[in-house]
Every structure is written in C-alpha cells, then in structure tokens.
Short mmCIF file of C-alpha atoms (C1' of nucleotides) in Angstrom, two decimals:
data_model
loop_
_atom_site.label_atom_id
_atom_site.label_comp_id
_atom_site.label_asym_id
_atom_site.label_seq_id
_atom_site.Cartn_x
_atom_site.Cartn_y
_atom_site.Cartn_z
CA UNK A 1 0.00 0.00 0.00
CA UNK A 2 0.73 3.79 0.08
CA UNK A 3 0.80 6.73 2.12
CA UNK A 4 -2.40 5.80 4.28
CA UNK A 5 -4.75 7.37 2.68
CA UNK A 6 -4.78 10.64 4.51
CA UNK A 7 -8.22 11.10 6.44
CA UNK A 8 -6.57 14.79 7.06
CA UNK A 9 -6.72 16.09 3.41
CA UNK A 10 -10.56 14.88 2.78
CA UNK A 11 -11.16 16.34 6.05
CA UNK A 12 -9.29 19.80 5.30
CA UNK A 13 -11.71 19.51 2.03
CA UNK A 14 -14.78 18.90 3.57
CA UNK A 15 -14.25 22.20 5.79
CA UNK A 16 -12.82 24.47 3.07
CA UNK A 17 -15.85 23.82 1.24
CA UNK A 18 -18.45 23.60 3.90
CA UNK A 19 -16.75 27.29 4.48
CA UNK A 20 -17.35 28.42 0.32
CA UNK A 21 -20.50 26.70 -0.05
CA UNK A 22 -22.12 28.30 3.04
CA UNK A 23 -21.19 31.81 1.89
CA UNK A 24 -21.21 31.67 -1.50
CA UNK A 25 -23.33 28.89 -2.32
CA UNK A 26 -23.53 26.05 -4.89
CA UNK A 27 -23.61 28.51 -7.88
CA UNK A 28 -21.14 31.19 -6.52
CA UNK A 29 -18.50 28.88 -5.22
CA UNK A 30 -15.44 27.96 -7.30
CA UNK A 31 -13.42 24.74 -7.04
CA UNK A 32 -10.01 26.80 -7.30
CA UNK A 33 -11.08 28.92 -4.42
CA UNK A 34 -11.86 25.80 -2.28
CA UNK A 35 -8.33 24.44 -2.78
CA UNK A 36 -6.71 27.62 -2.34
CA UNK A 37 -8.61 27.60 1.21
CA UNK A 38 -7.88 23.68 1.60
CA UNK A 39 -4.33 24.66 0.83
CA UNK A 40 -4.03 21.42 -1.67
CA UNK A 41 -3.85 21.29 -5.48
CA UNK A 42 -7.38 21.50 -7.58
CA UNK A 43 -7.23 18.32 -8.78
CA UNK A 44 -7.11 16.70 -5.62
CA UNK A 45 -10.85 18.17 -5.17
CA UNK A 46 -12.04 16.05 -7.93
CA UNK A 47 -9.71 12.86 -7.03
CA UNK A 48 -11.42 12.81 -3.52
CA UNK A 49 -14.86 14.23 -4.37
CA UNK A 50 -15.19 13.56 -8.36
CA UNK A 51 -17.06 16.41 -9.40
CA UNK A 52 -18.34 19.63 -7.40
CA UNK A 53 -21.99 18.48 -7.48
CA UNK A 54 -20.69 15.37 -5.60
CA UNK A 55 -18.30 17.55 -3.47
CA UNK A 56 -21.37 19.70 -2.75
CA UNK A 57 -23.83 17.19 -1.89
CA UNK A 58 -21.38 16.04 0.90
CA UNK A 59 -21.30 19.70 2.22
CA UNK A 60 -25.10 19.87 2.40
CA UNK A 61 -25.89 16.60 3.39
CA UNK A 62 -23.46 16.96 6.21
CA UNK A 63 -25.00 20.30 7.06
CA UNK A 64 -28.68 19.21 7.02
CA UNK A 65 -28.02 16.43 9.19
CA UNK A 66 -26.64 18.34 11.81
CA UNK A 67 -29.82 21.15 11.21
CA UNK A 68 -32.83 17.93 11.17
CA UNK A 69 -32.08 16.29 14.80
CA UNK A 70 -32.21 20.29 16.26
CA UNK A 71 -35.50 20.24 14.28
CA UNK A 72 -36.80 16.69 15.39
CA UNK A 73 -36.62 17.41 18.40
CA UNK A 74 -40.01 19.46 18.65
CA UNK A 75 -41.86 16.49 17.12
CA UNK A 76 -40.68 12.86 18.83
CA UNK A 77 -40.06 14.39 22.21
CA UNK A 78 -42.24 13.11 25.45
CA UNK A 79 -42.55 16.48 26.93
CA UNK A 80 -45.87 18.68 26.94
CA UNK A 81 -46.33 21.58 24.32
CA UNK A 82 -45.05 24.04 26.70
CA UNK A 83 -42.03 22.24 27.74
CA UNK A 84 -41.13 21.82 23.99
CA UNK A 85 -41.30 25.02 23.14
CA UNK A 86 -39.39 26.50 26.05
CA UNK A 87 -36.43 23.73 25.04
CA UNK A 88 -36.51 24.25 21.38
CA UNK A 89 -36.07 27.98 21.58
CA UNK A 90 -33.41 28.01 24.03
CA UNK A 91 -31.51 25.24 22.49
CA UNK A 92 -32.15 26.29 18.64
CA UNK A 93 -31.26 29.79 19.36
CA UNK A 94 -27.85 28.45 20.75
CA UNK A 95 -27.38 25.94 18.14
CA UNK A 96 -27.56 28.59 15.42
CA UNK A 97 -25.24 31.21 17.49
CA UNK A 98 -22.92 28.55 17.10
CA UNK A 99 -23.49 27.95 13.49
CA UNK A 100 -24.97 31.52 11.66
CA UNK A 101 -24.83 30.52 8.09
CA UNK A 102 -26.33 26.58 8.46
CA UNK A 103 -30.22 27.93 8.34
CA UNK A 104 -29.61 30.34 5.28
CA UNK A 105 -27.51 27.46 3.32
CA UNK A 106 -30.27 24.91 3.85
CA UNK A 107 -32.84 27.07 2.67
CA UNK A 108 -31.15 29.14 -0.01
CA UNK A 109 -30.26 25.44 -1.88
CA UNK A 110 -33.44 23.93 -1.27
CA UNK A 111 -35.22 26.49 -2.78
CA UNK A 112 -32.34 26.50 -5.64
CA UNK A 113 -33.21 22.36 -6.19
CA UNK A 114 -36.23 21.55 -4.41
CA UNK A 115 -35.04 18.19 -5.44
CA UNK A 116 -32.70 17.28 -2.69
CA UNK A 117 -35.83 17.00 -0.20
CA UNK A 118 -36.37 13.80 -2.02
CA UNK A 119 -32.87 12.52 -1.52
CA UNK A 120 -33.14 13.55 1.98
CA UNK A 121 -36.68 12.62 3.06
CA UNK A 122 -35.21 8.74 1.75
CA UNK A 123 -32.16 8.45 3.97
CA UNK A 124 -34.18 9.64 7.38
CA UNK A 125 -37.31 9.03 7.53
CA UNK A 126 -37.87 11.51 10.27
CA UNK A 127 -39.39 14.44 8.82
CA UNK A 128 -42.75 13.77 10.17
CA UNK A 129 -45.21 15.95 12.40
CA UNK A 130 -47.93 13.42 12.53
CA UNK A 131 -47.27 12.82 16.43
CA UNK A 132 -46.57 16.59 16.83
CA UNK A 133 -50.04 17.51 15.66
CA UNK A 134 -51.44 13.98 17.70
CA UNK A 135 -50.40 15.72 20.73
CA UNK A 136 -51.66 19.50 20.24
CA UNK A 137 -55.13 17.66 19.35
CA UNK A 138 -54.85 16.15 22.83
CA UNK A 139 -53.82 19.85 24.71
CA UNK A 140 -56.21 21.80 23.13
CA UNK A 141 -58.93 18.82 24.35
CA UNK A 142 -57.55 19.25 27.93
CA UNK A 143 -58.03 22.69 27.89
CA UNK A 144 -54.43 23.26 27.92
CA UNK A 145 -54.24 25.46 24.81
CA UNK A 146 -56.55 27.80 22.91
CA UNK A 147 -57.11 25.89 19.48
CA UNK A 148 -54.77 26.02 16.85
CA UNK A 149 -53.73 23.47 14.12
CA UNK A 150 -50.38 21.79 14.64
CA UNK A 151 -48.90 22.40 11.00
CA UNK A 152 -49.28 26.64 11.78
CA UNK A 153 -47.93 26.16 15.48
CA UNK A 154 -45.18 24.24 13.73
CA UNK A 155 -44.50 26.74 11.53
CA UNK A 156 -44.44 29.67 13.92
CA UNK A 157 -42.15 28.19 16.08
CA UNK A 158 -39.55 27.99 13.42
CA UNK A 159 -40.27 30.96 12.01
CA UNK A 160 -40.30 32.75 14.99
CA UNK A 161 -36.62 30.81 15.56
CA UNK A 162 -35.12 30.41 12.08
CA UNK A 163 -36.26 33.92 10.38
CA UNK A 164 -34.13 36.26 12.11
CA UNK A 165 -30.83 34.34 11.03
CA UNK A 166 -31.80 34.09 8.15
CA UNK A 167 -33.13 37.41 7.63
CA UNK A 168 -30.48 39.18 9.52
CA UNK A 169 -29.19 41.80 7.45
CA UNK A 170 -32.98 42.99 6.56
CA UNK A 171 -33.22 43.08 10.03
CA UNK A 172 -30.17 45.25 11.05
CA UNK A 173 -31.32 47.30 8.27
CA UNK A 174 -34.51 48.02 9.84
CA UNK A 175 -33.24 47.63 13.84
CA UNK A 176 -29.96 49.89 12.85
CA UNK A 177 -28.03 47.55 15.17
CA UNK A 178 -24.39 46.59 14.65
CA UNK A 179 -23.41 42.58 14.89
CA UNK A 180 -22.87 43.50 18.71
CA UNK A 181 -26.49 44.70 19.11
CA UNK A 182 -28.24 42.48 16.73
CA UNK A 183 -26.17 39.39 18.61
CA UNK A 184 -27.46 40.47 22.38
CA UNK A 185 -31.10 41.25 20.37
CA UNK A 186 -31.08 37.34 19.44
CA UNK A 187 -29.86 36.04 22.97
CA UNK A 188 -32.90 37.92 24.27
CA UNK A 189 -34.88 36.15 22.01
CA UNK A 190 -33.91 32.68 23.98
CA UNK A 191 -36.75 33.33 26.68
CA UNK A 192 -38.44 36.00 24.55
CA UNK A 193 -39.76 34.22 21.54
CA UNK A 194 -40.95 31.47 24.40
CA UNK A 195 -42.88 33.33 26.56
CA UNK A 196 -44.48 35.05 23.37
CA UNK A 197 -45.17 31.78 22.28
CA UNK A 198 -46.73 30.54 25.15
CA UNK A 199 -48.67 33.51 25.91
CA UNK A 200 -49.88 33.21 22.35
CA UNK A 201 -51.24 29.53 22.99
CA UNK A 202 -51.93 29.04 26.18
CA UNK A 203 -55.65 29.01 27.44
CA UNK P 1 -33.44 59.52 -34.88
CA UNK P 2 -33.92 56.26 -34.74
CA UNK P 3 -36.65 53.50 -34.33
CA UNK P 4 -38.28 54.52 -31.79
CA UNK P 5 -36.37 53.76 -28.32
CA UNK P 6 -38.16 50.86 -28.17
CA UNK P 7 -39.27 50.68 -24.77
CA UNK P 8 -41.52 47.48 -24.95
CA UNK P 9 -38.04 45.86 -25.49
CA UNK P 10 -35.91 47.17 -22.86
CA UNK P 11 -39.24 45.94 -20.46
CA UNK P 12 -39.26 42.50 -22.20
CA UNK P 13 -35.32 42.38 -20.59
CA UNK P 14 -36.46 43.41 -17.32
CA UNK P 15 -39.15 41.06 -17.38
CA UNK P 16 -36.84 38.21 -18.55
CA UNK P 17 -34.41 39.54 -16.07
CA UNK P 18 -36.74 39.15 -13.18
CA UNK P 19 -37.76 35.92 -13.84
CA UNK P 20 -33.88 34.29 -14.46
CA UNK P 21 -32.81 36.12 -11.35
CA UNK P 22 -35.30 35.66 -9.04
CA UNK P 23 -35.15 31.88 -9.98
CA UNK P 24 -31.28 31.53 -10.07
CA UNK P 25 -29.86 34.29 -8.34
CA UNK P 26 -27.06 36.20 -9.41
CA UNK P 27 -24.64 34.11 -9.93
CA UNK P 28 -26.91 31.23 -11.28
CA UNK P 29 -28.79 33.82 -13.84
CA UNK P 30 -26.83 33.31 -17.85
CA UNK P 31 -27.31 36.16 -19.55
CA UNK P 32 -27.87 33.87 -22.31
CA UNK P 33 -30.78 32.53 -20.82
CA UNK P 34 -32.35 35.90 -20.11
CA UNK P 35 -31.34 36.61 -23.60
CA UNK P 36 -33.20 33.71 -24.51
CA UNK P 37 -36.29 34.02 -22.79
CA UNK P 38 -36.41 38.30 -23.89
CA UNK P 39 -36.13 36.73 -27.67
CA UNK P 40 -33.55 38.91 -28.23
CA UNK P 41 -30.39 39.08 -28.64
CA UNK P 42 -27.72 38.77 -25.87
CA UNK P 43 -25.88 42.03 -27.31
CA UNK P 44 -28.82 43.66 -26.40
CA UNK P 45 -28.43 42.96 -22.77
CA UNK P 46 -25.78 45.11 -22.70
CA UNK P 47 -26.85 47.91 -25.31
CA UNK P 48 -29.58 48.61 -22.53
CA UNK P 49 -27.50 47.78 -19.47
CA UNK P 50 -24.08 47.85 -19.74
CA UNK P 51 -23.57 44.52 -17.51
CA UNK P 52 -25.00 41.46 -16.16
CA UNK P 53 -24.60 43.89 -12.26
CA UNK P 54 -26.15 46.76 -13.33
CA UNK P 55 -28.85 44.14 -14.87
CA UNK P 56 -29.18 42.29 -11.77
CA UNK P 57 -28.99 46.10 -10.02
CA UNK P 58 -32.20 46.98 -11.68
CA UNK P 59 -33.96 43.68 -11.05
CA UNK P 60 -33.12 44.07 -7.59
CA UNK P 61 -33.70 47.44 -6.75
CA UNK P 62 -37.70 46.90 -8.62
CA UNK P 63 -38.08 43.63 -6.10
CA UNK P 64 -37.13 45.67 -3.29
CA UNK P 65 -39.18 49.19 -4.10
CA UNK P 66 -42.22 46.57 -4.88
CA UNK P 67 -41.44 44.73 -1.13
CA UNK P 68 -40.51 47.75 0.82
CA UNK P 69 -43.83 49.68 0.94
CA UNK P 70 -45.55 46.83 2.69
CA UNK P 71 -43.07 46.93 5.16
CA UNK P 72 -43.52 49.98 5.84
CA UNK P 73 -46.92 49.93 5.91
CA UNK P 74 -46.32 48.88 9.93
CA UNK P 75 -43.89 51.21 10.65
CA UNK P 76 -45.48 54.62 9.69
CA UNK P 77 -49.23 54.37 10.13
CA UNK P 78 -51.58 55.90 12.75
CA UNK P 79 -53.53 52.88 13.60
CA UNK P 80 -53.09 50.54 16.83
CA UNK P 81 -50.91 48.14 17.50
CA UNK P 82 -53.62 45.53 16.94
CA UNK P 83 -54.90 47.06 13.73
CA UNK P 84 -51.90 47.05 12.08
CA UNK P 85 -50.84 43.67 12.86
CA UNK P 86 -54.56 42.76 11.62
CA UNK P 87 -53.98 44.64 8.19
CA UNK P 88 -50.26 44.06 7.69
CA UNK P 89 -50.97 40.28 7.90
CA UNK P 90 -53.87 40.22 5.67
CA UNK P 91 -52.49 42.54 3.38
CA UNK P 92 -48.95 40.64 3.17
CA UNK P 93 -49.77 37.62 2.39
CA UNK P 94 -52.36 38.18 0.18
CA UNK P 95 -49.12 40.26 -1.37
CA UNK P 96 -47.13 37.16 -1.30
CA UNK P 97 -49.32 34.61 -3.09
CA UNK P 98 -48.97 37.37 -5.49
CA UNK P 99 -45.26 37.25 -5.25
CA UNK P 100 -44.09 34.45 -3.94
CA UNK P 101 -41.08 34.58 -5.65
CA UNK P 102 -39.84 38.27 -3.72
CA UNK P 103 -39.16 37.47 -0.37
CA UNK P 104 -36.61 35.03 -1.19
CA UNK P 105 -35.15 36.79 -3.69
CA UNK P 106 -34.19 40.14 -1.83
CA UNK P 107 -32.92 37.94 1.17
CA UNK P 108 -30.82 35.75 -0.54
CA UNK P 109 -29.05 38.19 -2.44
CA UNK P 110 -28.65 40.44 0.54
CA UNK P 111 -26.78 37.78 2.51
CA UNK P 112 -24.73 37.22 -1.00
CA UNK P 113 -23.80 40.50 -0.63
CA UNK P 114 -24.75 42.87 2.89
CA UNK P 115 -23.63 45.95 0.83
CA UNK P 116 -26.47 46.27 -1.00
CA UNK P 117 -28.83 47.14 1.72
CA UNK P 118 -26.28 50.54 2.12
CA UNK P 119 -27.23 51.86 -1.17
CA UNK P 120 -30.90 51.03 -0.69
CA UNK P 121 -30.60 52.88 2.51
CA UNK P 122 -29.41 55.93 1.04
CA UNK P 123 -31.69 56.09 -1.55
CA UNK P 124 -35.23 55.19 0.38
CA UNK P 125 -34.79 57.00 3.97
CA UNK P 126 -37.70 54.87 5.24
CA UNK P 127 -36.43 52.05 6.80
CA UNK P 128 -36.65 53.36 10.20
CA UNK P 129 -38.52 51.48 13.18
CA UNK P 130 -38.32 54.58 16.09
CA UNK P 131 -41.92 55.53 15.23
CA UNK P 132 -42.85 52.20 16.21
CA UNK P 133 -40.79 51.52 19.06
CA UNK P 134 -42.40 54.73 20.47
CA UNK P 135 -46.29 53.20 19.63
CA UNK P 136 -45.46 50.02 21.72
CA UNK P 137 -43.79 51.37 24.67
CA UNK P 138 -46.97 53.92 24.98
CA UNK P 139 -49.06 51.04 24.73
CA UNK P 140 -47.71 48.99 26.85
CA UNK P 141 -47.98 52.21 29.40
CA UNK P 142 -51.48 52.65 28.62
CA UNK P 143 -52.48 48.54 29.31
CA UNK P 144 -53.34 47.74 26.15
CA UNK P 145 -49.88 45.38 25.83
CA UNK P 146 -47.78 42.96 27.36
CA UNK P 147 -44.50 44.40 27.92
CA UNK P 148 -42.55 43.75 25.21
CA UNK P 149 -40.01 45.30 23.26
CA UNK P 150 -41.09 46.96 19.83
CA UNK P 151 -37.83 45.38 18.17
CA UNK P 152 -38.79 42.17 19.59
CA UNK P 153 -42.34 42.61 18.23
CA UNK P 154 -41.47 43.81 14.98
CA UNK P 155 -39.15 40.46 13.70
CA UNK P 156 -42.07 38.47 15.35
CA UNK P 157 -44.57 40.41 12.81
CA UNK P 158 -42.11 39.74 9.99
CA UNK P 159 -40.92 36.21 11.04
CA UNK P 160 -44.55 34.48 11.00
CA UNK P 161 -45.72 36.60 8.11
CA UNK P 162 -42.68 36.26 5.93
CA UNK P 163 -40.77 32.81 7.12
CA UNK P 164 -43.58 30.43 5.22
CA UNK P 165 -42.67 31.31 1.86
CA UNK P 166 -38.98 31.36 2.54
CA UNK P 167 -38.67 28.15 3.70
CA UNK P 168 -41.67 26.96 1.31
CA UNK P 169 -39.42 23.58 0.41
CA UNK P 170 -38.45 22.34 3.71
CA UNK P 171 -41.77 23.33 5.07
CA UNK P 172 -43.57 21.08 2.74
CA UNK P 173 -41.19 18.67 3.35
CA UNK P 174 -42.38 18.45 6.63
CA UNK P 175 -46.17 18.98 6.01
CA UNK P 176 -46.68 16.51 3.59
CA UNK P 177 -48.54 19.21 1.47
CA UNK P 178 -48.77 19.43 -2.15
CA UNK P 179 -48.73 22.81 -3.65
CA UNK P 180 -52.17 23.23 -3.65
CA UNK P 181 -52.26 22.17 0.61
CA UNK P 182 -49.58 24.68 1.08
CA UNK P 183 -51.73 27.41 0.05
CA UNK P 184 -54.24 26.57 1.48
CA UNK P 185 -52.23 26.70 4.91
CA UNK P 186 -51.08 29.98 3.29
CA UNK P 187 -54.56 31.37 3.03
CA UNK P 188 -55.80 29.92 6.50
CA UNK P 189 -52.68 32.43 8.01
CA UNK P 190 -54.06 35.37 6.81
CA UNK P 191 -56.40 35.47 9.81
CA UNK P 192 -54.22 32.75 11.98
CA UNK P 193 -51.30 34.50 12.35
CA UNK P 194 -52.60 38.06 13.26
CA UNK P 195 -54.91 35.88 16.07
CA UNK P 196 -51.45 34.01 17.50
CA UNK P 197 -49.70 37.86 17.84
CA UNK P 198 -52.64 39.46 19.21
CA UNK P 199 -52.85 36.85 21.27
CA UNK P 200 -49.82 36.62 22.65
CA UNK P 201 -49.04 40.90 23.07
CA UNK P 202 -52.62 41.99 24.22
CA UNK P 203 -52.97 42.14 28.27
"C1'" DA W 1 15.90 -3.47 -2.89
"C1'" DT W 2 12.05 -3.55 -5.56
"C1'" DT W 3 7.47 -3.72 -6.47
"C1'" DT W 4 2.90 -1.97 -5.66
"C1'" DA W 5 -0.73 1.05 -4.87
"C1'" DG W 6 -2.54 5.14 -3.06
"C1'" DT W 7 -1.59 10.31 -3.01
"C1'" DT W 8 -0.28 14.78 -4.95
"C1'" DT W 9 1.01 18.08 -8.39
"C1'" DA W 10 1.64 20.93 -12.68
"C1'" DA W 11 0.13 21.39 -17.02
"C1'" DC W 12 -3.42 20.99 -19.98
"C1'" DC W 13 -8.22 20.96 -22.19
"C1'" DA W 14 -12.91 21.92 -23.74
"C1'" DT W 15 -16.64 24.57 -22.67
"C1'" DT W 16 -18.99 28.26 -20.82
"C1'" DT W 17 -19.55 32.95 -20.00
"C1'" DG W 18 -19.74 38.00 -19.82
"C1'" DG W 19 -18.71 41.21 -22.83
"C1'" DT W 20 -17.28 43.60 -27.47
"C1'" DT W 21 -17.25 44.84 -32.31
"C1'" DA W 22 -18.52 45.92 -36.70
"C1'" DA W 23 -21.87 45.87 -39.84
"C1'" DC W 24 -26.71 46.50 -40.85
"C1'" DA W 25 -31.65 48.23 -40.41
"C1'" DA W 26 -34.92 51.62 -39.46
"C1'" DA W 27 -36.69 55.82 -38.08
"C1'" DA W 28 -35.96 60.80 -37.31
"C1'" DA W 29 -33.72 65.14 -38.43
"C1'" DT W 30 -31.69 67.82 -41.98
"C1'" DA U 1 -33.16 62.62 -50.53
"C1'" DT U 2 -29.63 62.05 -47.49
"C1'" DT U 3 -27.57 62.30 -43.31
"C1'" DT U 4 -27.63 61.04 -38.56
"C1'" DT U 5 -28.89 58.69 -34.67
"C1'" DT U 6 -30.74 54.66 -32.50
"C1'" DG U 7 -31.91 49.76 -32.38
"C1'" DT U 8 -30.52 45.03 -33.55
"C1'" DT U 9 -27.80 41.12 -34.91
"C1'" DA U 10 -24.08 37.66 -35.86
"C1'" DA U 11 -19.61 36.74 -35.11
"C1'" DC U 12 -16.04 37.09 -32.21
"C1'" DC U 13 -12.88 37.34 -27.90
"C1'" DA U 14 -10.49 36.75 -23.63
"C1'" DA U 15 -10.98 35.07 -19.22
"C1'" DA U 16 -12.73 31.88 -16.09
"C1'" DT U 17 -14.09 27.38 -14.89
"C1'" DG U 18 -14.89 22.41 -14.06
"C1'" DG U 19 -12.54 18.67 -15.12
"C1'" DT U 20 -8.57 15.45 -16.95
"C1'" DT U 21 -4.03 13.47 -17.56
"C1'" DA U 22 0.34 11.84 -17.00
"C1'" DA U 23 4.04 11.94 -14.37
"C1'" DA U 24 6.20 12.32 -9.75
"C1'" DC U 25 6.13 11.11 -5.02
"C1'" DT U 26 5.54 8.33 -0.77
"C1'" DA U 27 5.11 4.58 2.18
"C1'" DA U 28 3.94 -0.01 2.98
"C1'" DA U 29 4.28 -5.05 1.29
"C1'" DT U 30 7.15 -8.39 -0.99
#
DNA sequence: ATTTAGTTTAACCATTTGGTTAACAAAAAT
DNA sequence: ATTTTTGTTAACCAAATGGTTAAACTAAAT
C-alpha cells in the first residue's frame, strides 16, 4: 500500500468547502477557491470528491443532518407543548449562534433544487409531524391550549426561531443595530420568543 | 433619430431579467438565458445595461421598491398596535401569493452581498422602526400590551408573516402538502397569524 | 531493494460565459 | 433625398471554470 490514505486532506476539504458553499453557495463557489482555502492542489478536489456536485452534496448533506435532529426534536419528544417550546427555543437559538450561516444554506439550496428534499426525506425518515399535531389535538382537548392546528404552530415556532438568522441583514437594516447589538437582540430572544409563544397559545 | 427607443423591449429584458434572477440568483442567472427568454439578442443585454450587475442592479432594486412599501406599511401608520398587525398580515400575504417569488429573492441576495442594503438605505430613507418603538412602549404604558419590546415585536410580525414562503421547500417537506395544501395553509394564516400575535401581546 | 498502490502536483483541455465589435436596419432630423 | 442617430444582430474574444491526464512522489508489502 501507500501513504495511508490521509483522512486529514478529505477532512481539510470537507471544511474548506463547507466554508465556500455556506457563503457563496452552490452557484457562486469555485473549485479553485476551495483548494486555495484547503491549501491542496485543484485536482485533488475532484480525485477525492469527483465532481463539485458530488463535493457539494457532501457539504449539504453533512449540514442538514446536523440542522434535522435540532428540528426533530419538537416532534418525537415526550414532553408537553409548553415544555417543547421553552427547550426548542433556548436550544435552537444556541445551536444557530454557534453555526450563523447553516439555516440560510439549507434554505437558499433547497429552494435552488427543491429536489434534494427527495434525496433527503429517503435516507431519514424523520421528517414527520404526525405525532406533533397527535399531541396538540390532545392539549387543546384538555383545555391546555386555545385551538390552533399543529402544521401553523409548527411553523411559527420555526419561524419565529429560524427567520431572524436568516433574515439578519434585513433586520439590522430596519433595527440599525451593529453585529454586537443584533447578537445580544437574538440572545434575548432565547426566553423571549418562548414566553411570546406561550402567551400566544396558552388558554 | 432612430426607431423609436423601443421601450416594450428594454421591459421585455427586465421582465426576462426578473424571472432568471429571481429563480437563479445572481450568480446562477446566464445572460444567455435571459437573452433567450427576452427573444432577443444577448448584445442587447448590454446595449440597454451595460452589464449582467447593473442588470441584476435593476432587477433588484424593482423587487425591493415593490417589497418595501408593505413593510412599511407597519412602521409609519396611525392605527393601533392591533390594527396594524390585523392589516399588515392580511395585506402581506395576500401580497405574497402574489409574489411568492420576492421574499426570497431580496434575502438571498442580501446575505450574498450585505452591501447592497447601504445603497438602498441611502436612496429610500424609510427604513426606520423609532416611530414604532415609540407606539409600543406607549401602549404597553397605557395597558393595552404585554411588555414587550417593539424590536422584539417587529421580527415576530415579519418572522410568522414572511418565514412560510422562505422556507416553502423544507416546510412542505415536513407537512406533507402538495402545492395546492400549502396554500391553502397559506390562506388559512391570513387570519391565523394576526390571532397568534394578538394573542400573545394583548394584556 | 524492488514492487505496488494510493496520493499529490503541474500542465493541460474543452466549454462556458460576460462582454465587445462591426456591420446592418430603421426611423428621425436635416 | 440624405444624413444622422438609435436599435438590432451575428460573429467574435479573452478570461474563467470544471474537469482530466500523466508523471512524480511516498510509504507499505514483498
């Protein structure tokens, strides 16, 4: 055999282009650029990945998989409504802090090639919200929570989470807040968007 | 001079351009394929605006004049809190399905590039949220609100009003919906999602 | 020591792409 | 009628880009 084939280098890919692809995505993002940041030779790109499409579908796949469990969480969780929605805000918020661009990747690409939900709703079969909506059925009957259809409480709660990383420089346009202020705006938002939430829901 | 500047051709581009850029994005949008879909030819892209920038420039800055207004429509408007959250929902959305291509658009380009929100601010002076920061707080004096603050409120407003058609793919994805079920949810929010803010800001 | 097989590079290639040019057509000005 | 200006096209161009190739290199197996 050879030099072991070096884990390092496919690894050193993998992040140069999770770093391109996130800022620049699929369309904007050149190969060269990647192995510039990679700090390897162009070619090696293709002998590790085969084409960019390929190298790209790693890079997303990778990204959405760390973006889904965050997300499955909400649905296949024994907690009550309330409890969910006090986790998932806290935790989501500090899950994106940590990663800024995953949200606006995801979504810019999917909407690029609505395709890939296909590939992806395959491999995990988790993107469900039948028990979700099960369970808001049951609240509402206990006189827990004013009635409301699980699909639109879904949705608010990640649009109340996701939209303002995605949205953020409309946002700072509008707020007139500089990364400092729009950063302690979005911390606030951990118990914030919860409590508005819950007030919004709860009998 | 000549044939008449023939300005049913130079809105055929823009047309062309809108639809190729709004569906691609800069960097995905050919000029050919604008070309293409004008039925013209691609020199003519350029006899009318110089380059595939100022192209996208003029495609952009039309998306964002058409979007803007309706933002603004909450900002500077002399009705209550509650009214305008009833109107601005109603009326934006109903905007959307009309659009539905816009949102995405104008957000995904500004994250390509944050600069371009500078020259819209010089040019509109509008996008300004003091007047409503000053309507909360003196509601919230008055009774009528929760406390709450009026930045808080405002991505809130925009977040569950906007966020849907955003993230249109991986929300279906998770719904189960077909095109025509997604509207449907679409439509139902029109009067949902102005019920789940007043709910949750009204004392 | 030599073979073997995986790894890495520089140079190269075909195609695509934004943009230009020069010639032509048509309408307005003279 | 002819000049002039504007609109339009086909052909062309240079640069960029994704991808390939063939040779060099490296380390383990023989």
């Amino acid at each position: 055999m050879a030099k072991k084939r070096d884990e390092n280098t496919e690894k050193q890919i993998l992040e140069a282009a999770k770093t391109i692809f996130q800022f620049k995505g699929m369309d904007g993002a050149r190969m060269q650029e990647i192995a510039n940041l990679a700090g390897i030779n162009k070619a090696m790109l293709h002998y590790y990945f085969r084409s960019k499409q390929l190298l790209f579908e790693a890079v997303f796949n990778q990204a959405f998989s760390t973006l889904a469990p965050q997300l499955n969480m909400v649905l296949n969780d024994e907690s009550s409504i309330e409890e969910k929605v006090k986790n998932f805000t806290s935790n989501y918020i500090s899950f994106i802090i940590k990663h800024p661009y995953l949200p606006n990747f995801i979504i810019q690409e999917l909407n690029r090639n609505p395709d890939f939900i296909k590939k992806i709703q395959e491999n995990s079969a988790l993107l469900n919200i039948e028990k979700f909506k099960k369970q808001v059925i049951l609240e509402i009957k206990q006189g827990y929570l004013r009635p409301i259809k699980g699909e639109q409480l879904f949705i608010n709660i990640l649009a109340l989470n996701i939209f303002p990383f995605v949205a953020k420089p409309l946002i700072k346009a509008f707020i007139d807040e500089n990364d400092q202020g729009f950063k302690k705006l979005m911390e606030q938002r951990k118990t914030e968007v919860s409590d508005f939430i819950i007030n919004a829901i709860k009998k």
